[in-house]
Coordinates of N, CA and C and ligand atoms in Angstrom, one line a residue:
X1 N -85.6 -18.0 19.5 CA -84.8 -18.2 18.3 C -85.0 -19.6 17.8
X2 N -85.3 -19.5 16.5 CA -85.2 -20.7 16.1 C -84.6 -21.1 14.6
X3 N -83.8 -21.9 14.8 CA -82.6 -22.5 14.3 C -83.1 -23.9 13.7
X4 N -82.4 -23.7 11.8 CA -82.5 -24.4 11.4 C -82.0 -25.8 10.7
X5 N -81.7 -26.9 10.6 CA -80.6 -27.7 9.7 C -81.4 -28.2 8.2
X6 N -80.7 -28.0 6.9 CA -81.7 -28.6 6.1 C -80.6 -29.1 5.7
X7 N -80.4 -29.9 4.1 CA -79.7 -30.6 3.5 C -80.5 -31.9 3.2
X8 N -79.7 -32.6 1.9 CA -80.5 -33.9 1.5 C -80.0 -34.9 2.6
X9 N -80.9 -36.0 2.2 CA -80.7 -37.5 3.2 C -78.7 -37.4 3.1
X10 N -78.4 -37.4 4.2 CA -76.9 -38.1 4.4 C -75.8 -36.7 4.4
X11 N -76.2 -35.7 4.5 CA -75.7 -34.3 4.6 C -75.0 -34.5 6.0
X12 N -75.8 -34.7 6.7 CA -74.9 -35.0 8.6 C -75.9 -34.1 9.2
X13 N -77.1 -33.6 9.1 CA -78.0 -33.1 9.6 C -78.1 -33.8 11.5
X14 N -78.3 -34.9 11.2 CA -78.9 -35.3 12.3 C -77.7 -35.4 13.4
X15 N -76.2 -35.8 12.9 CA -74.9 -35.9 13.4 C -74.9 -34.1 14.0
X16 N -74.7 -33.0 13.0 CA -74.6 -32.2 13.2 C -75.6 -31.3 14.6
X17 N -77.0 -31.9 14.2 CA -78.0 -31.1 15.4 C -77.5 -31.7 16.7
X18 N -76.8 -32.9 16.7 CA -76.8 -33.4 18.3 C -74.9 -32.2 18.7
X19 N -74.4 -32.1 17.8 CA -73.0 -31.7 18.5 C -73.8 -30.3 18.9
X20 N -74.6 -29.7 17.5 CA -74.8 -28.1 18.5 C -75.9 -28.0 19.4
X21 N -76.6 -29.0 19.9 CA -77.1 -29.0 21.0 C -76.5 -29.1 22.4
X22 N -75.7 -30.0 22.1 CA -74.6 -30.2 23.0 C -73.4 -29.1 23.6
X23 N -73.1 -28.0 22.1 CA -72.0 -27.0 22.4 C -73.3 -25.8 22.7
X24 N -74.4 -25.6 22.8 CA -75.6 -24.6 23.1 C -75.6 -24.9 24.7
X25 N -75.7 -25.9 24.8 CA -75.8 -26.3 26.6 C -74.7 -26.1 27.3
X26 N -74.0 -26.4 26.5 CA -72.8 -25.9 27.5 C -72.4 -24.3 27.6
X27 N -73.0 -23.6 26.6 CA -72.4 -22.2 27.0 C -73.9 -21.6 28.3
X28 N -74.2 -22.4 28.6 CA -75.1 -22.4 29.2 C -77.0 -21.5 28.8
X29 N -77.1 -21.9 27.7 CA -78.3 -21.8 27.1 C -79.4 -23.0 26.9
X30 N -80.8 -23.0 27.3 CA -81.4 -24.4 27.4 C -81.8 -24.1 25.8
X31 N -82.2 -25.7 25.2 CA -81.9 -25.9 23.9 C -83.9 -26.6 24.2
X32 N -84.1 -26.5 22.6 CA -85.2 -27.5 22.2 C -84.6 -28.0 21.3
X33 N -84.7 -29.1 20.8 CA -84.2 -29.9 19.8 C -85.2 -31.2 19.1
X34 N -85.8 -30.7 17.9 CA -87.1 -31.3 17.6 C -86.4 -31.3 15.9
X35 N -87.2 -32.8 15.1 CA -87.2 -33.2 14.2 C -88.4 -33.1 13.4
X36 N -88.3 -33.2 12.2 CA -89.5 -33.8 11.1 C -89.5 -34.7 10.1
X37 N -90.1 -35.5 10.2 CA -91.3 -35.6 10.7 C -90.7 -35.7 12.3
X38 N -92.3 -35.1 13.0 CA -91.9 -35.5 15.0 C -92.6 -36.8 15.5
X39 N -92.5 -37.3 16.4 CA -92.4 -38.4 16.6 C -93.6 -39.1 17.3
X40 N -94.8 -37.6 17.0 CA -96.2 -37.7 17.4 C -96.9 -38.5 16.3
X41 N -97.8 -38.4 16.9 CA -98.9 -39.4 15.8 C -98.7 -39.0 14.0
X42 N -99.0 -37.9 13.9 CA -98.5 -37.8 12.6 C -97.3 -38.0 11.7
X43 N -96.9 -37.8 13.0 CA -95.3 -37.5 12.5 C -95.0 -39.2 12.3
X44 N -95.4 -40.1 13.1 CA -95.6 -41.8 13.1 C -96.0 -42.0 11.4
X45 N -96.8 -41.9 11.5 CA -97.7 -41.8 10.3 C -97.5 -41.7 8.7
X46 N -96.1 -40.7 8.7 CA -95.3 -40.2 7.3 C -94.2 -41.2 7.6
X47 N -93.6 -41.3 8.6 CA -92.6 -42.3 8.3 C -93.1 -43.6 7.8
X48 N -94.2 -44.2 8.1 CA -94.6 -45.4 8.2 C -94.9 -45.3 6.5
X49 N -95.6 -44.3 6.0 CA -96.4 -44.3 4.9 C -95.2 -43.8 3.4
X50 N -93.7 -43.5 4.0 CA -92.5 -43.2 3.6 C -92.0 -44.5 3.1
X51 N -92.3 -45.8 3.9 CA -91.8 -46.9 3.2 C -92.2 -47.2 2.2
X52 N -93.5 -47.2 1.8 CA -94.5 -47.1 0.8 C -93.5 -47.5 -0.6
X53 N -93.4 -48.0 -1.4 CA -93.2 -48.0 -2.8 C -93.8 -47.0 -3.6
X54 N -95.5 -46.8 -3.2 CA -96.1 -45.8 -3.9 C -96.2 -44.4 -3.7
X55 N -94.4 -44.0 -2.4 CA -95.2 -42.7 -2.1 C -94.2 -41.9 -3.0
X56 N -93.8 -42.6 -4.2 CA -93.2 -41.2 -5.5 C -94.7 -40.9 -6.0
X57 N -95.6 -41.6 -6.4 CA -97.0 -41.1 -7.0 C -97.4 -40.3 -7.0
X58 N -97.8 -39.3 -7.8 CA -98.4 -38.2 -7.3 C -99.4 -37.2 -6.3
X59 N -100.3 -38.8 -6.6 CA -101.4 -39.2 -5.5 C -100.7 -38.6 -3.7
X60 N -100.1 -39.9 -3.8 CA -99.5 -39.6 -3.0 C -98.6 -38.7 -2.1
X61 N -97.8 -37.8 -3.4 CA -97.4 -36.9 -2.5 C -98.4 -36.0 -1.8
X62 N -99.2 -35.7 -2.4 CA -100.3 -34.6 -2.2 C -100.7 -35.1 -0.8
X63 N -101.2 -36.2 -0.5 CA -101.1 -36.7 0.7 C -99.9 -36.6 1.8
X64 N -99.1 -36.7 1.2 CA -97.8 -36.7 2.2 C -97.7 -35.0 2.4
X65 N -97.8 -34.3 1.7 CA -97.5 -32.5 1.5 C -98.5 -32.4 2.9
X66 N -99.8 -32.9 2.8 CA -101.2 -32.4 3.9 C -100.4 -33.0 5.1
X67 N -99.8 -34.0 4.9 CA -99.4 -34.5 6.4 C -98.4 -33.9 7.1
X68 N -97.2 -33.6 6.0 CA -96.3 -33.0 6.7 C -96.3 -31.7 7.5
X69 N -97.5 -30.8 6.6 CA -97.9 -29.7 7.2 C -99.1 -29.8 8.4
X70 N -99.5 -30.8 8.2 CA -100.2 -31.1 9.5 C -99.1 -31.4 11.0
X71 N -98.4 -31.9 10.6 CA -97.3 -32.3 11.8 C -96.7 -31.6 12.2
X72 N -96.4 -30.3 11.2 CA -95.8 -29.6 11.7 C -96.8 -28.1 12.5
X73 N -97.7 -28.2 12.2 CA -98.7 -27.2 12.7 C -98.4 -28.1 14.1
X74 N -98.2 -29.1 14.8 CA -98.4 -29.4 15.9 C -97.1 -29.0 16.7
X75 N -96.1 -29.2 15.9 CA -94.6 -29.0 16.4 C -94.9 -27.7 16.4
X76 N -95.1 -27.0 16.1 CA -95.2 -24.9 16.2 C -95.8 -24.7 17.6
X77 N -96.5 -25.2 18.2 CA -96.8 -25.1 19.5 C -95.8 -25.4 20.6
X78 N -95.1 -26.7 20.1 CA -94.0 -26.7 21.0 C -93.1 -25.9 21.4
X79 N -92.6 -25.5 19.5 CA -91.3 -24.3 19.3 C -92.1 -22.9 20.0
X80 N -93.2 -22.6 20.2 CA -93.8 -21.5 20.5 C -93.7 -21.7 21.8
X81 N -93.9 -22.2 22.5 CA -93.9 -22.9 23.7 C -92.1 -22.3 24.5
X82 N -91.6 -23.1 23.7 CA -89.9 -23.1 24.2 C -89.4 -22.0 23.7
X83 N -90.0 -21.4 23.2 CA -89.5 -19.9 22.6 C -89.8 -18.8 23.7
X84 N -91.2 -19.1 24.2 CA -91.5 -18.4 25.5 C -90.7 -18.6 26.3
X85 N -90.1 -19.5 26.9 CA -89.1 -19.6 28.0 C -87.5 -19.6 27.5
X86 N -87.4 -18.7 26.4 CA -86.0 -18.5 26.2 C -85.3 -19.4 25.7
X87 N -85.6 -20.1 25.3 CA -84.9 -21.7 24.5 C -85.0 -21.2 23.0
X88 N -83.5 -21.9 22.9 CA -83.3 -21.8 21.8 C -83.8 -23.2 21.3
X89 N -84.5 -23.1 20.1 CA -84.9 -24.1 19.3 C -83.9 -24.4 18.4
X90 N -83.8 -26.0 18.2 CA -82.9 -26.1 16.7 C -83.5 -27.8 16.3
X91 N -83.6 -27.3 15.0 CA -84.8 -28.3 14.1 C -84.0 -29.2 13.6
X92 N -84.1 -30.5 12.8 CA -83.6 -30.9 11.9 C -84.9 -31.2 10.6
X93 N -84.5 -30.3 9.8 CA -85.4 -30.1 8.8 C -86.8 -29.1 9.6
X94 N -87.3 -28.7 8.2 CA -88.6 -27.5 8.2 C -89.0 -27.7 7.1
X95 N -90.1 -26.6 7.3 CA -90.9 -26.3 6.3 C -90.2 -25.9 4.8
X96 N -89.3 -25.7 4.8 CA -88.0 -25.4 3.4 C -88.3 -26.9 3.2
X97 N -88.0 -27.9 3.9 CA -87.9 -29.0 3.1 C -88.8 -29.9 2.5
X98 N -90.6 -29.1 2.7 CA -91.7 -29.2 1.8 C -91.0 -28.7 0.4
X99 N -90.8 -27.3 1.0 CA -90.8 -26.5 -0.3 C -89.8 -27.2 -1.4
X100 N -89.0 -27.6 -0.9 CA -87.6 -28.5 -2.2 C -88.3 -30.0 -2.4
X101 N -88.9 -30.8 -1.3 CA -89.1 -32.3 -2.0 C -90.6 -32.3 -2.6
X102 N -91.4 -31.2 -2.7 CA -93.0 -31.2 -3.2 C -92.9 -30.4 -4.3
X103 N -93.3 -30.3 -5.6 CA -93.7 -29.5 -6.5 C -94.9 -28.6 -6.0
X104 N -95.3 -27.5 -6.7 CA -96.0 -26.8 -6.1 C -95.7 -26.0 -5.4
X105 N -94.8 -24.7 -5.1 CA -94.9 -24.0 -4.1 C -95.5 -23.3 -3.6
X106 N -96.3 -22.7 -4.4 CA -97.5 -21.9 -4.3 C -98.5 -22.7 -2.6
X107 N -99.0 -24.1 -3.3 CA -99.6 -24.5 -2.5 C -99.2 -25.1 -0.8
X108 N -97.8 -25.1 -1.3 CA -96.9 -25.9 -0.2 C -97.3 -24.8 0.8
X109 N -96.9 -23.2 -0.1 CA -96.5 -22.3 1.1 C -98.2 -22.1 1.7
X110 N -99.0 -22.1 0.9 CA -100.2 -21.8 1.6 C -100.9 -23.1 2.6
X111 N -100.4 -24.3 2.5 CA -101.1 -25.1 3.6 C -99.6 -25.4 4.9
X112 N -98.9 -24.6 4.4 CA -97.8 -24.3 5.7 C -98.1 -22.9 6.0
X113 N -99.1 -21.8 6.1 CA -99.0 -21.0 6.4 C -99.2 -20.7 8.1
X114 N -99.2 -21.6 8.4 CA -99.0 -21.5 10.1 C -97.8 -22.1 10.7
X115 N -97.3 -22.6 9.7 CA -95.7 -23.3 10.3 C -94.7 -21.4 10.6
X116 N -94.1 -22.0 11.3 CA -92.9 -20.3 11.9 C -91.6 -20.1 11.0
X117 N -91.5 -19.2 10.4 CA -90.1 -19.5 9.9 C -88.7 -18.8 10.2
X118 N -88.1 -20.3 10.3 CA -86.8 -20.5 11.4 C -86.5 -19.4 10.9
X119 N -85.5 -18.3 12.3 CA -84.8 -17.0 12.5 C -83.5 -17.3 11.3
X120 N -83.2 -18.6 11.3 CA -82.1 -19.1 10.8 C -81.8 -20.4 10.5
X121 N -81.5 -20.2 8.9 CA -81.5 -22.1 8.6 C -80.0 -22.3 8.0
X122 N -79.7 -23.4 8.5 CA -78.2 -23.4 7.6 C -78.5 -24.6 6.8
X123 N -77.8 -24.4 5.8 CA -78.0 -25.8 4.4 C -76.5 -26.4 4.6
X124 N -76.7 -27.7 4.8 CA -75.5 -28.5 4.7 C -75.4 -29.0 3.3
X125 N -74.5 -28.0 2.8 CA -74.5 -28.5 0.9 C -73.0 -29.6 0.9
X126 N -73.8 -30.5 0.0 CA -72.8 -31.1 -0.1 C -72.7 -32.5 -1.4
X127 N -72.0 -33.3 -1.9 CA -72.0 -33.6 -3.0 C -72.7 -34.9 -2.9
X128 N -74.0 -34.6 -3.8 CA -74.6 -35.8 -3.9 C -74.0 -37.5 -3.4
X129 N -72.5 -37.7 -4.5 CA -72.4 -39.1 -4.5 C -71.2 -38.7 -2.8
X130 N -71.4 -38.3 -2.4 CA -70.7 -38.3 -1.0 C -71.9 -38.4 -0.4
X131 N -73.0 -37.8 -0.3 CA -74.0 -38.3 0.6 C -74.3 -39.4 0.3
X132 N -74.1 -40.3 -0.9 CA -74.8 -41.5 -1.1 C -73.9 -42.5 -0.5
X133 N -72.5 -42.3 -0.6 CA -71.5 -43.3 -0.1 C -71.7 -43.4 1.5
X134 N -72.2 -42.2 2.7 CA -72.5 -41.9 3.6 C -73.7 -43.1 4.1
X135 N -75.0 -43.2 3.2 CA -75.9 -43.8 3.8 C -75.7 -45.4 3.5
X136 N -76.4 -46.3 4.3 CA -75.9 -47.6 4.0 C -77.3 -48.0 2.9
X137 N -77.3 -48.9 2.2 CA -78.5 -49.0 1.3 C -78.7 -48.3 0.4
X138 N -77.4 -47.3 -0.2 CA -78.6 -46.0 -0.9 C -77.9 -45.9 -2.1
X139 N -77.9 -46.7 -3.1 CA -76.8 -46.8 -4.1 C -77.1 -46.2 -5.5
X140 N -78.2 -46.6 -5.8 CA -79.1 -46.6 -7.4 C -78.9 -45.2 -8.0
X141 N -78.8 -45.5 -9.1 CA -78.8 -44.6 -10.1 C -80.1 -43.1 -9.6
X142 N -80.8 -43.9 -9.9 CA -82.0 -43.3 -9.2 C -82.2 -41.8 -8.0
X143 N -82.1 -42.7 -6.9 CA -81.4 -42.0 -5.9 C -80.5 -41.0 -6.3
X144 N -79.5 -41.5 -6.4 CA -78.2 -40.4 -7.1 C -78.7 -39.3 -7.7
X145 N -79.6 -39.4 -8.3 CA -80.1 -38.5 -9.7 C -81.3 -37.8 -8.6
X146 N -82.1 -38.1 -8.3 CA -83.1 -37.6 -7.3 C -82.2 -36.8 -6.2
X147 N -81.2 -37.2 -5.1 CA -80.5 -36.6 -4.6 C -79.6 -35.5 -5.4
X148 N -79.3 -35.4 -6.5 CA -78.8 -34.5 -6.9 C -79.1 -33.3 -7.2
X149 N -81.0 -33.6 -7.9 CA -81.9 -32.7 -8.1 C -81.9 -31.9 -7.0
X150 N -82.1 -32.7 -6.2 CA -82.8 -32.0 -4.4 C -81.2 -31.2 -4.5
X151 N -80.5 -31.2 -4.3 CA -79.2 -30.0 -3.6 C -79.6 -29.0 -4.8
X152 N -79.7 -29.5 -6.0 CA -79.8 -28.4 -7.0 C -80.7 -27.4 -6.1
X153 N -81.8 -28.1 -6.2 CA -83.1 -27.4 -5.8 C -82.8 -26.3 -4.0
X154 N -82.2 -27.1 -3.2 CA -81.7 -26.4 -1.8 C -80.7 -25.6 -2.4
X155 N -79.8 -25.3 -3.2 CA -79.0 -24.4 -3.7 C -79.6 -23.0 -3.8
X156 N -80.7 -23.5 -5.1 CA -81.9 -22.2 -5.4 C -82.6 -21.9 -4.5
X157 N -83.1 -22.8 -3.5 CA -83.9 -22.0 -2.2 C -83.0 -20.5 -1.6
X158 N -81.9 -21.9 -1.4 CA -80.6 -21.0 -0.5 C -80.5 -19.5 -1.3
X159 N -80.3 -19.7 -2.3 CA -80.3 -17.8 -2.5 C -81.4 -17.1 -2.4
X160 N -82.8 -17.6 -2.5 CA -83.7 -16.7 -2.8 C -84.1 -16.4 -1.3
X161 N -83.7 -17.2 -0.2 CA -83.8 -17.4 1.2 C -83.0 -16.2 2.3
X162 N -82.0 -16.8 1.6 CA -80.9 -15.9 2.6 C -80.5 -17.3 3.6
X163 N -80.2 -18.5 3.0 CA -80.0 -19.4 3.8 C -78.1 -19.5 4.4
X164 N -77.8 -19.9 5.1 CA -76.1 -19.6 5.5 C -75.8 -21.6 4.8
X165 N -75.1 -21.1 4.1 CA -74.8 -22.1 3.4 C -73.5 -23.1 4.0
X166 N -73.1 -24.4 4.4 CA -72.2 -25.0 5.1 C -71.8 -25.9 3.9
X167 N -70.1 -26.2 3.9 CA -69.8 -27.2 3.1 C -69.8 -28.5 3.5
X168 N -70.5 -28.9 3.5 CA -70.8 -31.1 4.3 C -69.9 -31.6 3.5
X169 N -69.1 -31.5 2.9 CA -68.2 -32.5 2.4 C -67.0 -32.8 3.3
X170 N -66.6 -31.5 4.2 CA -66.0 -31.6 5.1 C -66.2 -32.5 6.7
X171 N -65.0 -32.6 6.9 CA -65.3 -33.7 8.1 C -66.2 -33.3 9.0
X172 N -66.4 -34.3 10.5 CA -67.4 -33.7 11.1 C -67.2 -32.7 12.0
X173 N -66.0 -32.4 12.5 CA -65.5 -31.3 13.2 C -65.5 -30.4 12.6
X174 N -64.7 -30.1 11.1 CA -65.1 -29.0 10.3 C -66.2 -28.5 10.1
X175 N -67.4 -29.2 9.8 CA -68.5 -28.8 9.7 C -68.9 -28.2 11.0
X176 N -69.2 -28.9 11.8 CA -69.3 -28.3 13.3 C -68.9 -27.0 13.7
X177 N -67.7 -27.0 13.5 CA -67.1 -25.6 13.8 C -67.5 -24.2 12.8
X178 N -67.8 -24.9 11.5 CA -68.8 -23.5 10.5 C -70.1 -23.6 11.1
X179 N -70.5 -24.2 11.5 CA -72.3 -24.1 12.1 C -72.1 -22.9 13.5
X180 N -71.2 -23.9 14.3 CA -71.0 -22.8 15.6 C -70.6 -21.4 15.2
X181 N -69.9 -21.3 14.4 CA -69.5 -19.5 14.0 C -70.8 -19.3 13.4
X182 N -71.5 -19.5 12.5 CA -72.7 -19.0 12.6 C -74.2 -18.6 13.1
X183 N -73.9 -19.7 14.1 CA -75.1 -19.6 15.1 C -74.9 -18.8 16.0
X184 N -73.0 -18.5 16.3 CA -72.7 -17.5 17.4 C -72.8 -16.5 16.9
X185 N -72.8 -16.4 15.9 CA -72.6 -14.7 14.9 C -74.5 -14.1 15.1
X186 N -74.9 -15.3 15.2 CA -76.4 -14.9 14.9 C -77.2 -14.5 16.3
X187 N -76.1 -15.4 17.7 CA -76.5 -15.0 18.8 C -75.9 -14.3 19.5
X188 N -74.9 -13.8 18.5 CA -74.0 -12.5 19.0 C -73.0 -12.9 20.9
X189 N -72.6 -13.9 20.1 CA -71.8 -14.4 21.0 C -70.6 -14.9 20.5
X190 N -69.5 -14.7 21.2 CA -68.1 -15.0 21.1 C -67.9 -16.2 21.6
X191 N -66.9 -16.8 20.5 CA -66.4 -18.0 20.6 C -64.5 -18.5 20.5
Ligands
ATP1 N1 -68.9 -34.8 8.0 C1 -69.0 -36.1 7.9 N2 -68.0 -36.9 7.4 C2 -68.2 -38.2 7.3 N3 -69.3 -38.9 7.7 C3 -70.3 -38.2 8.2 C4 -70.2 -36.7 8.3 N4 -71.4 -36.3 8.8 C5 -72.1 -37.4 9.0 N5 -71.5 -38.5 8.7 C6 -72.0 -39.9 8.7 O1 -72.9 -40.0 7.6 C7 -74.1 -40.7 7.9 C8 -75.3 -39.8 7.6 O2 -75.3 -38.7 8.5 P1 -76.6 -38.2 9.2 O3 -77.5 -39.3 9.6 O4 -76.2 -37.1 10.2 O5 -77.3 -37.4 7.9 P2 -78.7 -36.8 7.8 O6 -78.6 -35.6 7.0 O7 -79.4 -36.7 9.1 O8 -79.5 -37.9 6.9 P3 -81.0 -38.2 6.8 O9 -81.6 -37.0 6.1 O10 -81.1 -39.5 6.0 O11 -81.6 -38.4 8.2 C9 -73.9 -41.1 9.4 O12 -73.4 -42.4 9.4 C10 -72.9 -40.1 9.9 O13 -72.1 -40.7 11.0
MG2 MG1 -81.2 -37.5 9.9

């Protein structure tokens, strides 16, 4: 099984994968718990080239789209890996999240066509200037307007997906507790 978190920067993605890793182990299920970019050479590589000033360019993204999908062709062996031994996988971010920050889908989906797609992804929807008040540094108009686009955009994925949609405006226990009812609903387990 593999389990997904998407949402824009400051959603609680990363907050949120560590609690359900944590409530997955305890019901006595072993967990994989992997990020993107991963923290292998490629995955090094996008973050580094992420600080970049030049990587809104177009140039650029196009380069960044080959990498992401390169990084993630390597993470698929892991999740394939831990999927064989019964582990539940749970991501923070996927290949959905080419698909919303790259134009082009056509091509996104075709140089991801070896990425896996997660059994289950939940979207932490939630209101732009709340994610922005969330991150430290992240103030600009800009931003704002860019982060806004992006939820627009994970909104429209969400329906066309069948994505289980979560309200992140809510505290972190709240949220928590909508993720668990649907990950137990999905592993058919009582909570
Ligand atoms: N439900 C919540 N209510 C209030 N604060 C929260 C909530 N969830 C997360 N936070 C805080 O908001 C900040 C951003 O959360 P987090 O790092 O989990 O987001 P993220 O989606 O992983 O962001 P990024 O995409 O930038 O990695 C953190 O300081 C976290 O403690
Ligand atoms: Mg994060």
């Amino acid at each position: 099984m593999y389990i997904c978190l998407e949402g824009i920067d400051g959603s609680g993605k990363t907050t949120q994968i560590k609690l359900l890793e944590s409530w997955i182990q305890k019901c006595g299920i072993d967990v994989l718990r992997v990020f993107e970019p991963t923290d292998n050479e490629v995955g090094k590589l996008i973050r580094k080239l992420l600080q970049n000033p030049d990587a809104i360019n177009e140039n650029f993204q196009i380069t960044l789209a080959l990498l992401f999908a390169a990084d993630r062709t390597v993470l698929m062996r892991d999740i394939t890996e831990a999927e064989a031994l019964a582990k539940i996988v749970i991501s923070d971010r996927s290949f959905y999240s080419s698909m919303v920050y790259q134009n082009d889908s056509e091509w996104i989906a075709e140089i991801n066509k070896h990425a896996k797609q997660p059994d289950l992804v939940i979207l932490l929807d939630i209101n732009p200037e709340t994610a922005v008040s969330r991150c430290d540094g992240m103030d600009s108009f800009e931003e704002q307007n860019f982060l806004a686009s992006t939820a627009k955009k994970y909104l429209e994925l969400a329906d066309h997906q069948n994505f289980m949609v979560v309200n992140a405006n809510n505290g972190i226990n709240k949220v928590h507790d909508d993720i668990k009812r649907i990950v137990a609903h999905k592993l058919g387990m009582c909570i």
